[in-house]
CSV table of N, CA and C in Angstrom, one decimal:
chain,number,residue,atom,x,y,z
C,1,UNK,N,-89.0,3.7,96.2
C,1,UNK,CA,-87.5,4.1,96.2
C,1,UNK,C,-86.8,3.8,97.7
C,2,UNK,N,-86.5,2.4,97.4
C,2,UNK,CA,-86.1,1.8,98.7
C,2,UNK,C,-84.4,1.7,98.2
C,3,UNK,N,-83.5,2.9,98.1
C,3,UNK,CA,-82.4,2.7,98.5
C,3,UNK,C,-82.1,3.3,99.3
C,4,UNK,N,-81.2,2.8,99.7
C,4,UNK,CA,-81.0,3.8,100.6
C,4,UNK,C,-79.4,3.7,101.4
C,5,UNK,N,-78.5,4.9,101.6
C,5,UNK,CA,-77.2,5.4,101.6
C,5,UNK,C,-76.2,4.8,102.7
C,6,UNK,N,-75.1,4.5,102.9
C,6,UNK,CA,-74.5,4.6,104.5
C,6,UNK,C,-74.4,5.2,105.4
C,7,UNK,N,-75.8,5.6,105.5
C,7,UNK,CA,-75.9,7.2,106.7
C,7,UNK,C,-77.5,6.5,107.2
C,8,UNK,N,-77.9,5.4,106.2
C,8,UNK,CA,-78.9,4.8,106.9
C,8,UNK,C,-80.3,6.1,105.9
C,9,UNK,N,-79.6,7.3,105.2
C,9,UNK,CA,-80.9,7.4,104.8
C,9,UNK,C,-80.9,7.3,103.2
C,10,UNK,N,-83.1,7.5,102.9
C,10,UNK,CA,-83.2,6.3,101.7
C,10,UNK,C,-83.4,7.3,100.7
C,11,UNK,N,-83.4,7.4,99.3
C,11,UNK,CA,-83.6,7.8,98.4
C,11,UNK,C,-85.4,8.1,98.4
C,12,UNK,N,-86.3,8.5,98.8
C,12,UNK,CA,-87.4,8.7,99.0
C,12,UNK,C,-88.2,10.0,98.1
C,13,UNK,N,-89.2,10.3,98.6
C,13,UNK,CA,-89.8,11.3,97.9
C,13,UNK,C,-89.2,12.1,97.9
C,14,UNK,N,-87.9,13.0,98.9
C,14,UNK,CA,-87.7,14.1,99.1
C,14,UNK,C,-87.1,15.0,98.2
C,15,UNK,N,-85.8,13.3,97.8
C,15,UNK,CA,-84.9,13.3,96.7
C,15,UNK,C,-85.2,12.9,95.5
C,16,UNK,N,-86.4,12.3,95.3
C,16,UNK,CA,-86.7,12.1,94.2
C,16,UNK,C,-87.7,13.4,93.7
C,17,UNK,N,-88.4,14.5,94.8
C,17,UNK,CA,-88.7,15.4,93.9
C,17,UNK,C,-87.4,16.4,93.9
C,18,UNK,N,-87.0,16.3,94.6
C,18,UNK,CA,-85.2,17.5,94.7
C,18,UNK,C,-84.9,17.4,92.7
C,19,UNK,N,-84.5,15.6,92.7
C,19,UNK,CA,-84.2,15.8,90.8
C,19,UNK,C,-84.9,16.2,90.0
C,20,UNK,N,-86.9,16.2,90.3
C,20,UNK,CA,-86.9,16.4,89.4
C,20,UNK,C,-87.1,17.6,88.8
C,21,UNK,N,-87.3,18.5,90.2
C,21,UNK,CA,-87.1,20.2,90.0
C,21,UNK,C,-86.1,19.9,88.9
C,22,UNK,N,-84.6,19.5,89.5
C,22,UNK,CA,-83.8,19.9,89.4
C,22,UNK,C,-83.2,19.6,87.5
C,23,UNK,N,-84.2,18.0,87.3
C,23,UNK,CA,-83.4,18.1,85.9
C,23,UNK,C,-84.8,17.4,85.0
C,24,UNK,N,-85.6,18.4,85.1
C,24,UNK,CA,-87.2,18.7,84.8
C,24,UNK,C,-87.3,18.9,82.8
C,25,UNK,N,-86.4,18.9,82.7
C,25,UNK,CA,-86.6,19.6,80.9
C,25,UNK,C,-85.3,19.1,80.5
C,26,UNK,N,-85.1,17.4,80.6
C,26,UNK,CA,-83.8,16.8,80.7
C,26,UNK,C,-84.8,16.0,78.9
C,27,UNK,N,-84.6,16.1,77.9
C,27,UNK,CA,-85.9,14.8,77.0
C,27,UNK,C,-85.6,13.6,78.1
C,28,UNK,N,-87.0,12.5,77.7
C,28,UNK,CA,-86.6,11.5,78.7
C,28,UNK,C,-85.7,10.6,78.4
C,29,UNK,N,-85.2,10.3,77.9
C,29,UNK,CA,-84.0,9.3,77.3
C,29,UNK,C,-83.1,9.9,79.2
C,30,UNK,N,-82.6,10.9,78.7
C,30,UNK,CA,-81.9,11.8,79.5
C,30,UNK,C,-82.1,11.5,80.7
C,31,UNK,N,-82.9,12.5,80.9
C,31,UNK,CA,-83.5,11.8,82.3
C,31,UNK,C,-83.2,10.6,82.8
C,32,UNK,N,-83.7,9.2,82.2
C,32,UNK,CA,-84.0,8.3,82.7
C,32,UNK,C,-83.2,7.6,83.4
C,33,UNK,N,-82.2,8.2,82.6
C,33,UNK,CA,-80.5,7.9,82.0
C,33,UNK,C,-79.8,7.6,83.9
C,34,UNK,N,-79.8,9.6,83.8
C,34,UNK,CA,-79.2,10.0,85.0
C,34,UNK,C,-80.0,10.3,86.6
C,35,UNK,N,-81.6,9.5,85.9
C,35,UNK,CA,-81.9,8.9,87.6
C,35,UNK,C,-81.5,7.6,87.9
C,36,UNK,N,-81.2,6.7,87.0
C,36,UNK,CA,-80.8,5.2,87.4
C,36,UNK,C,-78.9,5.4,87.4
C,37,UNK,N,-78.5,6.8,87.2
C,37,UNK,CA,-77.7,6.6,87.7
C,37,UNK,C,-77.3,7.1,89.4
C,38,UNK,N,-78.2,8.4,89.6
C,38,UNK,CA,-78.2,8.9,91.1
C,38,UNK,C,-79.3,8.2,92.0
C,39,UNK,N,-80.0,7.1,91.6
C,39,UNK,CA,-79.8,6.2,92.6
C,39,UNK,C,-79.6,5.0,92.5
C,40,UNK,N,-79.0,4.5,91.7
C,40,UNK,CA,-78.0,3.5,91.7
C,40,UNK,C,-76.0,3.7,92.4
C,41,UNK,N,-76.4,4.9,92.4
C,41,UNK,CA,-74.9,5.9,93.3
C,41,UNK,C,-75.4,6.3,94.6
C,42,UNK,N,-76.2,6.3,95.2
C,42,UNK,CA,-77.1,6.5,95.9
C,42,UNK,C,-76.8,5.9,97.6
C,43,UNK,N,-76.3,4.4,97.6
C,43,UNK,CA,-75.8,4.2,98.7
C,43,UNK,C,-74.6,4.4,97.7
C,44,UNK,N,-73.8,5.4,99.0
C,44,UNK,CA,-72.7,5.2,99.3
C,44,UNK,C,-71.1,4.3,98.9
C,45,UNK,N,-69.7,5.2,98.8
C,45,UNK,CA,-68.7,3.5,98.7
C,45,UNK,C,-68.9,3.1,100.0
C,46,UNK,N,-68.6,2.0,100.4
C,46,UNK,CA,-68.1,1.4,101.7
C,46,UNK,C,-69.7,0.9,102.3
C,47,UNK,N,-71.0,1.1,101.9
C,47,UNK,CA,-72.0,0.6,102.7
C,47,UNK,C,-72.2,-0.8,102.1
C,48,UNK,N,-72.6,-1.1,103.6
C,48,UNK,CA,-72.7,-2.3,103.3
C,48,UNK,C,-74.8,-3.3,103.2
C,49,UNK,N,-75.1,-2.2,102.0
C,49,UNK,CA,-76.2,-2.4,101.6
C,49,UNK,C,-75.8,-2.1,99.8
C,50,UNK,N,-76.2,-3.3,99.3
C,50,UNK,CA,-75.6,-3.4,97.6
C,50,UNK,C,-77.4,-3.1,96.6
C,51,UNK,N,-77.7,-2.7,95.5
C,51,UNK,CA,-78.7,-3.0,94.9
C,51,UNK,C,-79.3,-4.2,95.4
C,52,UNK,N,-80.1,-5.0,95.5
C,52,UNK,CA,-80.9,-5.4,95.8
C,52,UNK,C,-81.8,-6.1,95.4
C,53,UNK,N,-82.4,-5.3,94.2
C,53,UNK,CA,-83.8,-5.4,93.9
C,53,UNK,C,-84.2,-5.9,92.0
C,54,UNK,N,-84.4,-5.3,92.1
C,54,UNK,CA,-84.8,-4.9,90.6
C,54,UNK,C,-85.1,-3.3,90.3
C,55,UNK,N,-85.0,-2.4,88.8
C,55,UNK,CA,-85.5,-1.4,89.0
C,55,UNK,C,-86.0,-1.3,87.3
C,56,UNK,N,-87.1,-0.3,88.1
C,56,UNK,CA,-88.1,-0.6,87.1
C,56,UNK,C,-88.5,1.2,86.8
C,57,UNK,N,-87.3,1.9,85.3
C,57,UNK,CA,-88.0,3.1,85.6
C,57,UNK,C,-89.0,3.4,84.4
C,58,UNK,N,-90.1,4.3,84.6
C,58,UNK,CA,-90.7,4.6,83.6
C,58,UNK,C,-90.8,6.0,83.5
C,59,UNK,N,-90.6,6.8,82.3
C,59,UNK,CA,-90.7,8.2,81.8
C,59,UNK,C,-92.1,8.6,81.3
C,60,UNK,N,-92.6,9.3,81.5
C,60,UNK,CA,-94.0,10.5,80.1
C,60,UNK,C,-93.6,11.5,79.6
C,61,UNK,N,-93.1,12.0,78.9
C,61,UNK,CA,-92.1,13.2,78.0
C,61,UNK,C,-94.0,13.9,77.8
C,62,UNK,N,-94.5,14.2,79.1
C,62,UNK,CA,-95.9,14.9,78.9
C,62,UNK,C,-95.7,16.3,78.8
C,63,UNK,N,-94.9,16.7,78.1
C,63,UNK,CA,-94.6,18.3,77.5
C,63,UNK,C,-95.0,18.2,75.5
C,64,UNK,N,-94.2,16.6,75.0
C,64,UNK,CA,-94.7,17.5,73.6
C,64,UNK,C,-96.8,16.5,73.2
C,65,UNK,N,-97.5,16.1,74.2
C,65,UNK,CA,-98.7,16.1,75.0
C,65,UNK,C,-99.0,17.6,75.6
C,66,UNK,N,-98.6,18.2,75.8
C,66,UNK,CA,-98.9,19.2,76.4
C,66,UNK,C,-99.1,20.7,75.3
C,67,UNK,N,-98.6,20.2,74.1
C,67,UNK,CA,-98.1,20.8,73.4
C,67,UNK,C,-98.8,20.6,72.0
C,68,UNK,N,-99.9,19.5,72.3
C,68,UNK,CA,-100.8,19.3,70.9
C,68,UNK,C,-102.2,19.5,71.8
C,69,UNK,N,-102.4,19.0,72.7
C,69,UNK,CA,-103.7,19.8,73.2
C,69,UNK,C,-103.7,21.9,73.6
C,70,UNK,N,-103.4,22.1,72.4
C,70,UNK,CA,-104.0,23.4,73.1
C,70,UNK,C,-103.8,23.8,71.2
C-alpha cells in the first residue's frame, strides 16, 4: 500500500495488520468497504498528496472454507 498522509507516514504493512486485527470478524463486503474508506482517508485534510493511482481490493473470506473442511 502506498497511501501517504500529510506527515509522510505510509499506510503500510503495520497499519494494514492493525486494520485486519480490528476488523477480521466483518463479512467480506463490509471489510472491503471499511478498508477502502481507511486507505482513502489516510491522506489527512491538507495533504498535498491525493490519490494518484487506481485501487484494487480483493477480500477472500476463508471462514466458510475452514468450516467445510472439518
